[in-house]
mmCIF file of C-alpha atoms in Angstrom:
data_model
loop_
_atom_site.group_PDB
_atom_site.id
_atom_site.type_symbol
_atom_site.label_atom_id
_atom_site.label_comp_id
_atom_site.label_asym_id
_atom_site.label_seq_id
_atom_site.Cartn_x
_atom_site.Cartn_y
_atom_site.Cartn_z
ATOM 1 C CA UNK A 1 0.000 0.000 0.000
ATOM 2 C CA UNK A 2 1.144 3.375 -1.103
ATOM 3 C CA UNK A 3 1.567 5.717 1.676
ATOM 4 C CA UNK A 4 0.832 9.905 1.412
ATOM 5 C CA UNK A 5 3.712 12.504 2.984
ATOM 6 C CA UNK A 6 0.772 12.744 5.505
ATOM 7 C CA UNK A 7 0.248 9.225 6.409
ATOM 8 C CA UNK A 8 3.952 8.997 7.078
ATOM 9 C CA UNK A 9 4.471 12.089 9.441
ATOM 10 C CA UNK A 10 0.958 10.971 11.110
ATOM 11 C CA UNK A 11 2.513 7.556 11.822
ATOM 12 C CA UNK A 12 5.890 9.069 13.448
ATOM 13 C CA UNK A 13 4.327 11.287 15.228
ATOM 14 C CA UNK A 14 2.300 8.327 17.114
ATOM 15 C CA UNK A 15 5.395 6.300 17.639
ATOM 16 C CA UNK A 16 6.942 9.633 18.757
ATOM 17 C CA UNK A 17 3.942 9.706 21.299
ATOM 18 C CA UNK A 18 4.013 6.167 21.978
ATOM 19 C CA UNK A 19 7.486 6.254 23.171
ATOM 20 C CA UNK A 20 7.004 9.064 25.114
ATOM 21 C CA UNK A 21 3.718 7.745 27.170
ATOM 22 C CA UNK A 22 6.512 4.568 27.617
ATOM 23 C CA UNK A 23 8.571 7.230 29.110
ATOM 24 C CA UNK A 24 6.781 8.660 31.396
ATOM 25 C CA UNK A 25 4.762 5.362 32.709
ATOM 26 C CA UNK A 26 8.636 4.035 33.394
ATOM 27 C CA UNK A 27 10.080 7.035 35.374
ATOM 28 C CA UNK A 28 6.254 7.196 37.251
ATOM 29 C CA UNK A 29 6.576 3.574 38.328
ATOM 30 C CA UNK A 30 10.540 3.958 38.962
ATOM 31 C CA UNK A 31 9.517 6.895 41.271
ATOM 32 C CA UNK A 32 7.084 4.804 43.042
ATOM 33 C CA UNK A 33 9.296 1.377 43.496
ATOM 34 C CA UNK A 34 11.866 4.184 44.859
ATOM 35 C CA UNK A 35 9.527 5.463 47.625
ATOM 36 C CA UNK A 36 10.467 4.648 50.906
ATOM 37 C CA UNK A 37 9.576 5.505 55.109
ATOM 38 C CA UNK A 38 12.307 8.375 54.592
ATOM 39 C CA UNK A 39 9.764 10.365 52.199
ATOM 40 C CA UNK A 40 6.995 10.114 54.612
ATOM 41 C CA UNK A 41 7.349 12.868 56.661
ATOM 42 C CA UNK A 42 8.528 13.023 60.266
ATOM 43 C CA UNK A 43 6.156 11.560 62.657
ATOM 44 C CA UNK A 44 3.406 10.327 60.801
ATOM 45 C CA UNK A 45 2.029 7.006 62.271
ATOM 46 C CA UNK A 46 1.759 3.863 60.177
ATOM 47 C CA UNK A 47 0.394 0.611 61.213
ATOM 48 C CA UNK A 48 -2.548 -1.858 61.100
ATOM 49 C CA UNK A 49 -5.648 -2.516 62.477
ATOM 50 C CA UNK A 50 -7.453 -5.214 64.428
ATOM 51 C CA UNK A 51 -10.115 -6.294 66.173
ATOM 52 C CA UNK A 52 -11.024 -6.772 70.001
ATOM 53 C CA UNK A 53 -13.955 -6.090 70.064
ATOM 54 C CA UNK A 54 -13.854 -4.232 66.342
ATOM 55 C CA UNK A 55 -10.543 -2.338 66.424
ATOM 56 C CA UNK A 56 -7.466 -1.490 68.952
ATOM 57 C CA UNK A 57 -4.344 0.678 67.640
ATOM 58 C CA UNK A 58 -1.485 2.446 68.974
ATOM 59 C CA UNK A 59 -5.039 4.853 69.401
ATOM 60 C CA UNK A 60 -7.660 3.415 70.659
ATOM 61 C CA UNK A 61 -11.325 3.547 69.874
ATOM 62 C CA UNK A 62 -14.181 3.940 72.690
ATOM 63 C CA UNK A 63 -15.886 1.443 70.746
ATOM 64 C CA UNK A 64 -19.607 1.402 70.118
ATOM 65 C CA UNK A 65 -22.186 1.185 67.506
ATOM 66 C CA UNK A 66 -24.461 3.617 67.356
ATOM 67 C CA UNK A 67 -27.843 2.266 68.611
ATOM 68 C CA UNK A 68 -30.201 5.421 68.706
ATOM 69 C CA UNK A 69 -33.156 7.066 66.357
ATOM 70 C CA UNK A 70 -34.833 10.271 67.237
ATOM 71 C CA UNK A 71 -38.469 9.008 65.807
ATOM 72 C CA UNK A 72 -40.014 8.583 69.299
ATOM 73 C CA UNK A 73 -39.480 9.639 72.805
ATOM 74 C CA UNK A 74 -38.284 6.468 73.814
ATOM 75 C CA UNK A 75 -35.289 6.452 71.664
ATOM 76 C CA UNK A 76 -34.361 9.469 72.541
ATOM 77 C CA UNK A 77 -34.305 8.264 76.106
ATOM 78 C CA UNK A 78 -32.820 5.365 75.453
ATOM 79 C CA UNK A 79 -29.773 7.752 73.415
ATOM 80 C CA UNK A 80 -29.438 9.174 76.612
ATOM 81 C CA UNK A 81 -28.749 6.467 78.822
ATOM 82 C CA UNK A 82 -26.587 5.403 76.159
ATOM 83 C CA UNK A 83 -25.118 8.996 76.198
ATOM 84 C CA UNK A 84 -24.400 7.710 80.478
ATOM 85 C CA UNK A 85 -23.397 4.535 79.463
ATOM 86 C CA UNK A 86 -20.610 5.981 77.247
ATOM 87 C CA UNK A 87 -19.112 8.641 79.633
ATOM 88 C CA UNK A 88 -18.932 6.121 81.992
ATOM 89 C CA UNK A 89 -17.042 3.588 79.388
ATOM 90 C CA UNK A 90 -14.649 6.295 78.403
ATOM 91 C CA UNK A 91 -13.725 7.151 81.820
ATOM 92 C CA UNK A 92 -12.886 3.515 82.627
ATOM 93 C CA UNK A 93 -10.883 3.233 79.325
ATOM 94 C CA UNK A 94 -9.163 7.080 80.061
ATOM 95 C CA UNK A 95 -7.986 5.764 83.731
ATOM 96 C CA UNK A 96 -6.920 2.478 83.023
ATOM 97 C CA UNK A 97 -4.785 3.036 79.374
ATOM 98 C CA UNK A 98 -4.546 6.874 79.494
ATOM 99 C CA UNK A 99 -0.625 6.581 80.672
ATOM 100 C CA UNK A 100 0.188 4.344 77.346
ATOM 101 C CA UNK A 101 -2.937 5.529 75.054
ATOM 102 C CA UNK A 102 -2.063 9.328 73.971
ATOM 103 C CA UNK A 103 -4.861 9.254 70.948
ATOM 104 C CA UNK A 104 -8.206 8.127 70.985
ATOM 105 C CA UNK A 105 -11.085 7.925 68.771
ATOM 106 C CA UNK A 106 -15.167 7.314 70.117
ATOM 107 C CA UNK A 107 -17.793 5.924 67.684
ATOM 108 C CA UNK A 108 -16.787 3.555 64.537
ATOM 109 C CA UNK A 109 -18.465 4.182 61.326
ATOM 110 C CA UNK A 110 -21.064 6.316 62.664
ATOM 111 C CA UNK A 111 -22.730 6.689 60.151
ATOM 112 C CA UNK A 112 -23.117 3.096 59.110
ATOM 113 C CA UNK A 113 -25.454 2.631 61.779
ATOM 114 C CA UNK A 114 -28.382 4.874 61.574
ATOM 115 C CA UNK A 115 -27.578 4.251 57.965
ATOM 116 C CA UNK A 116 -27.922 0.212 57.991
ATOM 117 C CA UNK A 117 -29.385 -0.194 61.387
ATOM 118 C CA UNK A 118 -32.441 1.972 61.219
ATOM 119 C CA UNK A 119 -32.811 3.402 57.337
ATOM 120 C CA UNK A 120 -31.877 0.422 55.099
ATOM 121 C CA UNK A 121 -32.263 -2.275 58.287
ATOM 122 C CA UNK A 122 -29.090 -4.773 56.614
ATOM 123 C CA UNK A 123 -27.450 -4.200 60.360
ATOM 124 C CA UNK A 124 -28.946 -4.505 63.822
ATOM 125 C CA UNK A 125 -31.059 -3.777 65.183
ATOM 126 C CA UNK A 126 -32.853 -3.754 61.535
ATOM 127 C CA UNK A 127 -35.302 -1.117 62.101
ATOM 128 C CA UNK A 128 -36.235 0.412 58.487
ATOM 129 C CA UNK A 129 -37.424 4.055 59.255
ATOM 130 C CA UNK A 130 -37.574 6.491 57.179
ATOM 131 C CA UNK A 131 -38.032 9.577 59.977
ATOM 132 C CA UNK A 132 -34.284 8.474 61.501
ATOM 133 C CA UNK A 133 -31.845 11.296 62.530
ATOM 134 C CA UNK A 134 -28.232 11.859 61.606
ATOM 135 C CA UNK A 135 -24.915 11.492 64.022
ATOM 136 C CA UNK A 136 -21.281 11.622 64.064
ATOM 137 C CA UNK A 137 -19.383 9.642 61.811
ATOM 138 C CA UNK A 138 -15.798 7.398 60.603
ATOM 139 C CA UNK A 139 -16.637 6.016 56.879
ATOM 140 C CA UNK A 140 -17.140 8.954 54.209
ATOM 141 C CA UNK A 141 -17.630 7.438 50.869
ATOM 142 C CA UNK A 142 -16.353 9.068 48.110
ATOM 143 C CA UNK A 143 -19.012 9.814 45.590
ATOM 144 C CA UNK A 144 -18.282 11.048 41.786
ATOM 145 C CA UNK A 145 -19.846 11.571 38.563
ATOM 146 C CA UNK A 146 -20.865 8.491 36.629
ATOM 147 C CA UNK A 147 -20.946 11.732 32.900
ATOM 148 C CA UNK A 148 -19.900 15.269 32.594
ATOM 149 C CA UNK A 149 -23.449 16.325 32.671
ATOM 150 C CA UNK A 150 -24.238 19.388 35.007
ATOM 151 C CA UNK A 151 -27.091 17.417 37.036
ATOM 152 C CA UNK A 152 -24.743 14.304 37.905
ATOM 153 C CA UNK A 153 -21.945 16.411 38.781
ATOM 154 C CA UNK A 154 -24.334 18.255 41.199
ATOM 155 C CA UNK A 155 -25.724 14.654 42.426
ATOM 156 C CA UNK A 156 -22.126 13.987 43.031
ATOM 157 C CA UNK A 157 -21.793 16.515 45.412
ATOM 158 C CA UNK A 158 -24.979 16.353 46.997
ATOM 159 C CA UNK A 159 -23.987 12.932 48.180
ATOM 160 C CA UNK A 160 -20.766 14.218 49.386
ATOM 161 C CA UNK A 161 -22.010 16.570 51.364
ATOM 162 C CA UNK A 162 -24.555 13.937 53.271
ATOM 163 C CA UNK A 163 -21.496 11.492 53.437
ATOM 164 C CA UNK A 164 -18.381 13.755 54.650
ATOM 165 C CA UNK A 165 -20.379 17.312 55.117
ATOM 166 C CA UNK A 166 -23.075 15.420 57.864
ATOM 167 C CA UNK A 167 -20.628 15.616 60.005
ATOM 168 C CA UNK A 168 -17.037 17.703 58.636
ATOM 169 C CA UNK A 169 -20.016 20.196 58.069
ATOM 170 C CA UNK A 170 -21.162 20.830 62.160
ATOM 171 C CA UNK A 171 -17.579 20.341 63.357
ATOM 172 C CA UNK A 172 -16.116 23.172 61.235
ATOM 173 C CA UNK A 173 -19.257 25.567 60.674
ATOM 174 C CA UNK A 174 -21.363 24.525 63.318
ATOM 175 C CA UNK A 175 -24.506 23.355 61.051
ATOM 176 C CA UNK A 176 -25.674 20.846 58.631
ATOM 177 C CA UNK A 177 -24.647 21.915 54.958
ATOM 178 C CA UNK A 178 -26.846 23.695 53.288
ATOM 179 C CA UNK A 179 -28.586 21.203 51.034
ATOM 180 C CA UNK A 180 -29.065 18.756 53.868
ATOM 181 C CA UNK A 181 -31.642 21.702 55.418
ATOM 182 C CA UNK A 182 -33.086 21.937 52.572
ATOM 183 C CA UNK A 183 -34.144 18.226 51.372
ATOM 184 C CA UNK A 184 -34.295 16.911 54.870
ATOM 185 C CA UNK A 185 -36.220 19.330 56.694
ATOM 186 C CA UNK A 186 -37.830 18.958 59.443
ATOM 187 C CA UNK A 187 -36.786 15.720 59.838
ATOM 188 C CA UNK A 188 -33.196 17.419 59.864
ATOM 189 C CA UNK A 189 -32.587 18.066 64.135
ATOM 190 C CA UNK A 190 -32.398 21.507 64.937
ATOM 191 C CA UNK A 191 -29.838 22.914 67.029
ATOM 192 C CA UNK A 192 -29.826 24.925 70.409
ATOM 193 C CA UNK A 193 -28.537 28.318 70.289
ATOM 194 C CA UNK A 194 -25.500 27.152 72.201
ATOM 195 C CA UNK A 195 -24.978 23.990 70.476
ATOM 196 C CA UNK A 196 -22.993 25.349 67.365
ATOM 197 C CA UNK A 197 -20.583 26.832 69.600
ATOM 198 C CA UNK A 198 -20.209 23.722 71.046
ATOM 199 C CA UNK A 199 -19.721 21.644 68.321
ATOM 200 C CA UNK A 200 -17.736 23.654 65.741
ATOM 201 C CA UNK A 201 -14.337 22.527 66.366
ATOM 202 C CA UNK A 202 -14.706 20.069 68.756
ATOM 203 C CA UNK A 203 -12.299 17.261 67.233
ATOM 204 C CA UNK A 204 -8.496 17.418 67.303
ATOM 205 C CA UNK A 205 -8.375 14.861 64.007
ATOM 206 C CA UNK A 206 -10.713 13.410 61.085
ATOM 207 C CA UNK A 207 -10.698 9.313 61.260
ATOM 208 C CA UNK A 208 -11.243 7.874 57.825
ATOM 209 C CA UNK A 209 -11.975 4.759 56.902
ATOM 210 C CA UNK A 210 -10.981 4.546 52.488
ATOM 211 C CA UNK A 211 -12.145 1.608 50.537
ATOM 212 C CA UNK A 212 -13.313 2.723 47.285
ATOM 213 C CA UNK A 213 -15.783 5.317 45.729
ATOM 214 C CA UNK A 214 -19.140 5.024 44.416
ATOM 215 C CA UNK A 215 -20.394 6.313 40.733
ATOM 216 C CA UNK A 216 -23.627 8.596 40.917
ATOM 217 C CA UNK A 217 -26.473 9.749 38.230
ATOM 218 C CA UNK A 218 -28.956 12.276 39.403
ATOM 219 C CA UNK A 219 -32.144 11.230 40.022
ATOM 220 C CA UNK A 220 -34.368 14.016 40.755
ATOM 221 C CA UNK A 221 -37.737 12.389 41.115
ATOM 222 C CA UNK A 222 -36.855 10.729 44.189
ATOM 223 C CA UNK A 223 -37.752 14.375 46.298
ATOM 224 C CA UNK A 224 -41.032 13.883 44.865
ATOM 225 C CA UNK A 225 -41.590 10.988 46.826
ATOM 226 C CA UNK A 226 -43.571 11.721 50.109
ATOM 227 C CA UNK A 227 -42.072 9.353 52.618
ATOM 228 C CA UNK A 228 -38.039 9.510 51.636
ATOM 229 C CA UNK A 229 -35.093 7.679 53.583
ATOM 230 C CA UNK A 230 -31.275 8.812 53.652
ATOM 231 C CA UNK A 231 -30.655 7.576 49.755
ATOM 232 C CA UNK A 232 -33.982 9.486 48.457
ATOM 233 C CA UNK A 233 -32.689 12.811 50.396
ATOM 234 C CA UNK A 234 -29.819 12.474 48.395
ATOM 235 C CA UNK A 235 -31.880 12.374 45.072
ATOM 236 C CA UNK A 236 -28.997 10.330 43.330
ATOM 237 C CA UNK A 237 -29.006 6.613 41.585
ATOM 238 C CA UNK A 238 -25.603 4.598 42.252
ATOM 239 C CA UNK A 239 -24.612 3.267 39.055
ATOM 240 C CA UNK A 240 -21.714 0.950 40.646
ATOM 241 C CA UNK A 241 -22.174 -0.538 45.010
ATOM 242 C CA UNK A 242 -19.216 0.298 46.817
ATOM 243 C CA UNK A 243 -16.229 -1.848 46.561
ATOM 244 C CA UNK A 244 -16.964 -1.489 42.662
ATOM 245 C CA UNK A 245 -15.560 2.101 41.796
ATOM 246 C CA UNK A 246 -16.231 1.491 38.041
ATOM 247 C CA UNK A 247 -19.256 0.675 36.139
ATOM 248 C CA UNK A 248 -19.844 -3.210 34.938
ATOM 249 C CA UNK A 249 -17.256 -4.360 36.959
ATOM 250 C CA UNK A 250 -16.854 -6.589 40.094
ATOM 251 C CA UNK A 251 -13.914 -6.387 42.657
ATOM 252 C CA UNK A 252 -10.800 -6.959 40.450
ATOM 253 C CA UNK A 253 -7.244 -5.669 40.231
ATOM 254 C CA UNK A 254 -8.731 -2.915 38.036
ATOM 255 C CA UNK A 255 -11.402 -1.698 41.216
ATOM 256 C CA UNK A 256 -9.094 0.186 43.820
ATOM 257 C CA UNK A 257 -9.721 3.969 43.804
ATOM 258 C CA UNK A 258 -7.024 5.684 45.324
ATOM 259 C CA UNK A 259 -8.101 8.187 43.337
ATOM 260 C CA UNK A 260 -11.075 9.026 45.520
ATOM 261 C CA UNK A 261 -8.723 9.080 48.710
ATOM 262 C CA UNK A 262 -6.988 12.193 47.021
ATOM 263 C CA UNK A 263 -10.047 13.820 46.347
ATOM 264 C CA UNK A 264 -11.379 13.348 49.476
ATOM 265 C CA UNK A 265 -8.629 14.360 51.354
ATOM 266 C CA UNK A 266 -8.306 17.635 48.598
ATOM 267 C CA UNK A 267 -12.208 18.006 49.518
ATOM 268 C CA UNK A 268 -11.370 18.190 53.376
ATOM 269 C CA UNK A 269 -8.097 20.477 52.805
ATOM 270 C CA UNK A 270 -10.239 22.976 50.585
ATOM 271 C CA UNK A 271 -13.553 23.010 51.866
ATOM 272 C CA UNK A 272 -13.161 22.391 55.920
ATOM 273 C CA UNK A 273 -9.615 24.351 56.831
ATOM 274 C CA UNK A 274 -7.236 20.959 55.899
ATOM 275 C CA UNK A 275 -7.880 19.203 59.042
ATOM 276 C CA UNK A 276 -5.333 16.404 60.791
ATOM 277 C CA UNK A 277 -6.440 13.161 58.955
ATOM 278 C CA UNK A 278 -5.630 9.880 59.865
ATOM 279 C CA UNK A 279 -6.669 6.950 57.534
ATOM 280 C CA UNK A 280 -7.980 4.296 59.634
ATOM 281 C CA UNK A 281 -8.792 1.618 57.788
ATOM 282 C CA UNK A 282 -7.585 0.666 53.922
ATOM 283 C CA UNK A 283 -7.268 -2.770 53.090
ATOM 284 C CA UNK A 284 -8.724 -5.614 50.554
ATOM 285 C CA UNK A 285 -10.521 -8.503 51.060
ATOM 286 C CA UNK A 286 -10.143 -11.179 48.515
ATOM 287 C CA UNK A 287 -7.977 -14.198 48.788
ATOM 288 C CA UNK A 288 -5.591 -12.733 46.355
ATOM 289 C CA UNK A 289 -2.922 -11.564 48.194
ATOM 290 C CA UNK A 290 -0.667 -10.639 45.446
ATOM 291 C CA UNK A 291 -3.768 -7.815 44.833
ATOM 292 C CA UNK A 292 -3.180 -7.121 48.575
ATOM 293 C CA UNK A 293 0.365 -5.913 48.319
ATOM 294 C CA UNK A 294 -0.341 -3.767 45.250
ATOM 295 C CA UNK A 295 -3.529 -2.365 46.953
ATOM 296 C CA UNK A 296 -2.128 -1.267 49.903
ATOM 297 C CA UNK A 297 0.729 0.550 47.589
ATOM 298 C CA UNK A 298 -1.410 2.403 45.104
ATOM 299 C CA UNK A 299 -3.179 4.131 48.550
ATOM 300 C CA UNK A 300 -0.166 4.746 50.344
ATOM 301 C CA UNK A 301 1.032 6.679 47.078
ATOM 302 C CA UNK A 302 -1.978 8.345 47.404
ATOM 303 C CA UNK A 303 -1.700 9.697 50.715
ATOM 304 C CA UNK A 304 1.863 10.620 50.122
ATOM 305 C CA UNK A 305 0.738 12.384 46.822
ATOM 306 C CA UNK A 306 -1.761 14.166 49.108
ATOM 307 C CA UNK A 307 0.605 15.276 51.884
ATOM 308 C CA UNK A 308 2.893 16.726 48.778
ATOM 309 C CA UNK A 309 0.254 19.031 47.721
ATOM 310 C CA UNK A 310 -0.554 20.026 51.060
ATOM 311 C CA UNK A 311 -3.033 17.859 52.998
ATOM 312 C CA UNK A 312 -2.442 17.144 56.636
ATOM 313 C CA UNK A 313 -2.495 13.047 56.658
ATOM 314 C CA UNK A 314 -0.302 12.209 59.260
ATOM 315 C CA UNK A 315 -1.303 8.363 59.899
ATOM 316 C CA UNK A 316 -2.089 5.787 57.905
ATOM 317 C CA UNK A 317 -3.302 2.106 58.898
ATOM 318 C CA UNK A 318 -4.293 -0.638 57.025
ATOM 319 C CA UNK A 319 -6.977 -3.158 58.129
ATOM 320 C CA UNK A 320 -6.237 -5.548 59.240
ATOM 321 C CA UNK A 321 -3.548 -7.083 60.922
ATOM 322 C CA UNK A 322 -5.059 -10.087 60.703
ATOM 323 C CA UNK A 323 -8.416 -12.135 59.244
ATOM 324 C CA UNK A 324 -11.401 -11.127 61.912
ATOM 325 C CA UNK A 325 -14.788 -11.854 62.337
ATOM 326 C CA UNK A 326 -16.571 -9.878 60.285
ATOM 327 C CA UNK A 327 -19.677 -7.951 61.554
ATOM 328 C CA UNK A 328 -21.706 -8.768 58.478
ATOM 329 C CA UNK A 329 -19.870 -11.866 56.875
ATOM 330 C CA UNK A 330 -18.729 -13.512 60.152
ATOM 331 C CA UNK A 331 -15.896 -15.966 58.899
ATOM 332 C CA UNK A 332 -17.157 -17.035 55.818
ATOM 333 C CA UNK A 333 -16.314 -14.303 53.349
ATOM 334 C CA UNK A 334 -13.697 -11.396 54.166
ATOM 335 C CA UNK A 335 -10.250 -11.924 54.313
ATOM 336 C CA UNK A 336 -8.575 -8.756 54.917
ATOM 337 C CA UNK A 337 -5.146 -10.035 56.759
ATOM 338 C CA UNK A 338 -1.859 -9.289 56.376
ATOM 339 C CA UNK A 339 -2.005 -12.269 58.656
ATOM 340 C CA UNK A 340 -3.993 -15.154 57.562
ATOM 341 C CA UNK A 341 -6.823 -17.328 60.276
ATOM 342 C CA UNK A 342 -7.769 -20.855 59.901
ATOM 343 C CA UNK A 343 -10.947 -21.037 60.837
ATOM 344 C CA UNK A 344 -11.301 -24.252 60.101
ATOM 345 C CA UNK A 345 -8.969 -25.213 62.999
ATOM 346 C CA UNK A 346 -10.222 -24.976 66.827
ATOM 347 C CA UNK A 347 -6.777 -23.825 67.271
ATOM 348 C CA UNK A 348 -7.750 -20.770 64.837
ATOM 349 C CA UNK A 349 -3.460 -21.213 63.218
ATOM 350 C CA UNK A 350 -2.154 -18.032 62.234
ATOM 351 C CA UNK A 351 0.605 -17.779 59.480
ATOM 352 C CA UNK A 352 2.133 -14.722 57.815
ATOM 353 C CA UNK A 353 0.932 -13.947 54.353
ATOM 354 C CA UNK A 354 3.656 -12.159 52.172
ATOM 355 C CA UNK A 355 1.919 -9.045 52.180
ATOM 356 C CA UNK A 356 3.386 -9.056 56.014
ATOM 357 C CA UNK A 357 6.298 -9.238 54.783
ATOM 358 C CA UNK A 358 6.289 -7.146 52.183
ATOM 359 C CA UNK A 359 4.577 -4.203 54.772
ATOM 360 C CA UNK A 360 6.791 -5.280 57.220
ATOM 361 C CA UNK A 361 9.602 -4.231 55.241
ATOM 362 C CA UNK A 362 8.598 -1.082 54.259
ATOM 363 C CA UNK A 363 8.122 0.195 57.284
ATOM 364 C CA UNK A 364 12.005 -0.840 58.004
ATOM 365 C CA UNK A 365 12.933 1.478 55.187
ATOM 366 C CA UNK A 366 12.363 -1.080 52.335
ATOM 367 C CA UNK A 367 11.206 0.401 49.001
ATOM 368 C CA UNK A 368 6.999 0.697 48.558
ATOM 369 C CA UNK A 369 6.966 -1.533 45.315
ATOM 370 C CA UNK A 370 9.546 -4.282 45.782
ATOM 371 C CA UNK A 371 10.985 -6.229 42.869
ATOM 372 C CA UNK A 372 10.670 -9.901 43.103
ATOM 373 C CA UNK A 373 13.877 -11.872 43.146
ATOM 374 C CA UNK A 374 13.902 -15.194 42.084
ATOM 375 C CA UNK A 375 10.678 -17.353 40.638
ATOM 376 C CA UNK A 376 7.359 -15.204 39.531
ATOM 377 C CA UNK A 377 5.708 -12.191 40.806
ATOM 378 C CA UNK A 378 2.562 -14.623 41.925
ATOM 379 C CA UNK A 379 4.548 -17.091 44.168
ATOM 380 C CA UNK A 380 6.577 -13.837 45.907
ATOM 381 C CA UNK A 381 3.447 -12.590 46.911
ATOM 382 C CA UNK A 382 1.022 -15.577 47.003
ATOM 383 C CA UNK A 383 -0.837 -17.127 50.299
#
């Protein structure tokens, strides 16, 4: 076939642009396998999570879940006997580990409990309401755009600001944001005169927990509906569950998002005064282990992408340090250890998977993306 002066310049110019693109990918994943503790910066906490009852760290948690609804009088008695219960927890845990414990945390996932346990009913105590009230919270989903279109964009951030600005929103401003007043309602509680001088600023860091993000559409109708729950407030459809993070896709090596822990941590730097974060939970659950490793890197390069352009993430821990039971799965399904459980044994026999090693080594000033020496990639990192 005859080729123009055209064809022939278009065709060097893509191998000029193809080698190029093979430059940059190389020096971007030489940069990354070069990335060691020493770049971190000084006195930011690593480490891993585990679970007695759900979680103890070099901080600690005052660990509860949530039980309360403001739809009756009862349960708003019974949230303040819990509210006893609590203080009373706390200052058991303060006098007995406050010597050795310098950082502590209160509720877990907050939000995943009036959320699951009274609006969708998937966790105890499995109440569906759809009159339930909002609380503090450790799990913000990242939510983003499924298209470019103005109305998804907006549903986008609509559901951020009912999953981080619920509660960033009170903390740093002293009120629910805007659009929560204003599709909520009266539903929404109102707060005492004194109360937003109370709460604004009444945190010395942001927990999060960062697993993936979830793709939104607008969906408008939904605040035409008469009786609406948490998800119909938000007036979105979710075109991919969480744990997905891209449409018609289940969990794979292709589903992290570290992507949406640098824009949430960009979102909390430029919209609530770049707050201390610590990420308290980022791990993966499938048997792959291999996936683990790589996981665990592709977030950690996220974070330290995040501190470089300013964020203030100064811990990061992975969950967990070993397989758990699950509050949802038990021990059937999740198996998020850098330290592997057989369950099948009544001993329950712990061995060390290789991500162990591999984190292990990091953390003594190994590099974040190791090559393999010796055999494949699959058996370095394998079960």
């Amino acid at each position: 076939m005859e080729l123009t002066h055209g064809d022939s310049l278009r065709r060097v110019l893509q191998a000029v642009s193809l080698i190029l693109a093979s430059t940059v990918l190389s020096e971007l994943v030489s940069a990354a396998a070069a990335i060691t503790r020493a770049d971190i910066p000084e006195g930011f906490v690593f480490g891993a999570g585990t679970s007695a009852y759900q979680a103890i760290r070099s901080t600690m948690r005052l660990e509860m879940w949530l039980r309360t609804s403001i739809t009756s009088t009862r349960h708003v008695s019974d949230f303040l006997k819990m509210l006893d219960d609590f203080t009373g927890y706390a200052d058991v845990c303060f006098s007995s580990f406050g010597d050795r414990v310098k950082q502590w945390t209160t509720v877990n996932e907050a939000n995943i409990e009036p959320i699951g346990g009274y609006d969708q009913g998937y966790l105890p105590p499995r109440r569906c309401s759809y009159e339930g009230g909002l609380d503090s919270h450790c799990w913000p989903i990242w939510y983003e755009s499924e298209t470019e279109k103005p109305e998804d964009r907006e549903a986008a951030a609509r559901a951020n600001d009912f999953s981080i600005g619920w509660f960033m929103h009170p903390l740093v401003y002293g009120d629910y944001p805007p659009v929560m007043r204003r599709n909520v309602g009266s539903r929404l509680p109102e707060l005492t005169p004194d109360e937003p001088a109370r709460v604004r600023g009444s945190f010395d860091f942001v927990g999060n927990n960062q697993y993936s993000a979830i793709l939104v559409e607008a969906d408008l109708s939904q605040l035409k509906r008469k009786l609406r729950d948490y998800y119909g407030d938000i007036a979105a459809k979710f075109v991919t569950p969480p744990f997905q993070s891209s449409r018609n896709q289940l969990r794979s090596r292709e589903g992290e998002a570290p992507w949406a822990l640098s824009k949430m941590l960009e979102h909390l730097r430029t919209k609530y005064g770049n707050p201390p974060v610590v990420i308290y939970e980022n791990g993966e659950f499938l048997y792959d282990d291999e996936f683990r490793s790589h996981f665990l890197q592709v977030y950690i390069e996220a974070a330290l992408s995040s501190i470089r352009n300013g964020s203030d993430v100064c811990g990061y821990f992975m969950w967990s340090f070993l397989d758990v039971f699950e509050i949802l799965f038990a021990y059937c399904r999740f198996r998020f250890g850098l330290f592997g459980v057989n369950f099948g044994d009544e001993q329950r026999t712990r061995y060390a998977r290789n991500s162990a090693r591999w984190y292990a080594s990091f953390l003594h000033g190994g590099e974040l993306r190791p090559v393999a020496t010796g055999g494949d990639r699959t058996g370095f990192y394998s079960e």
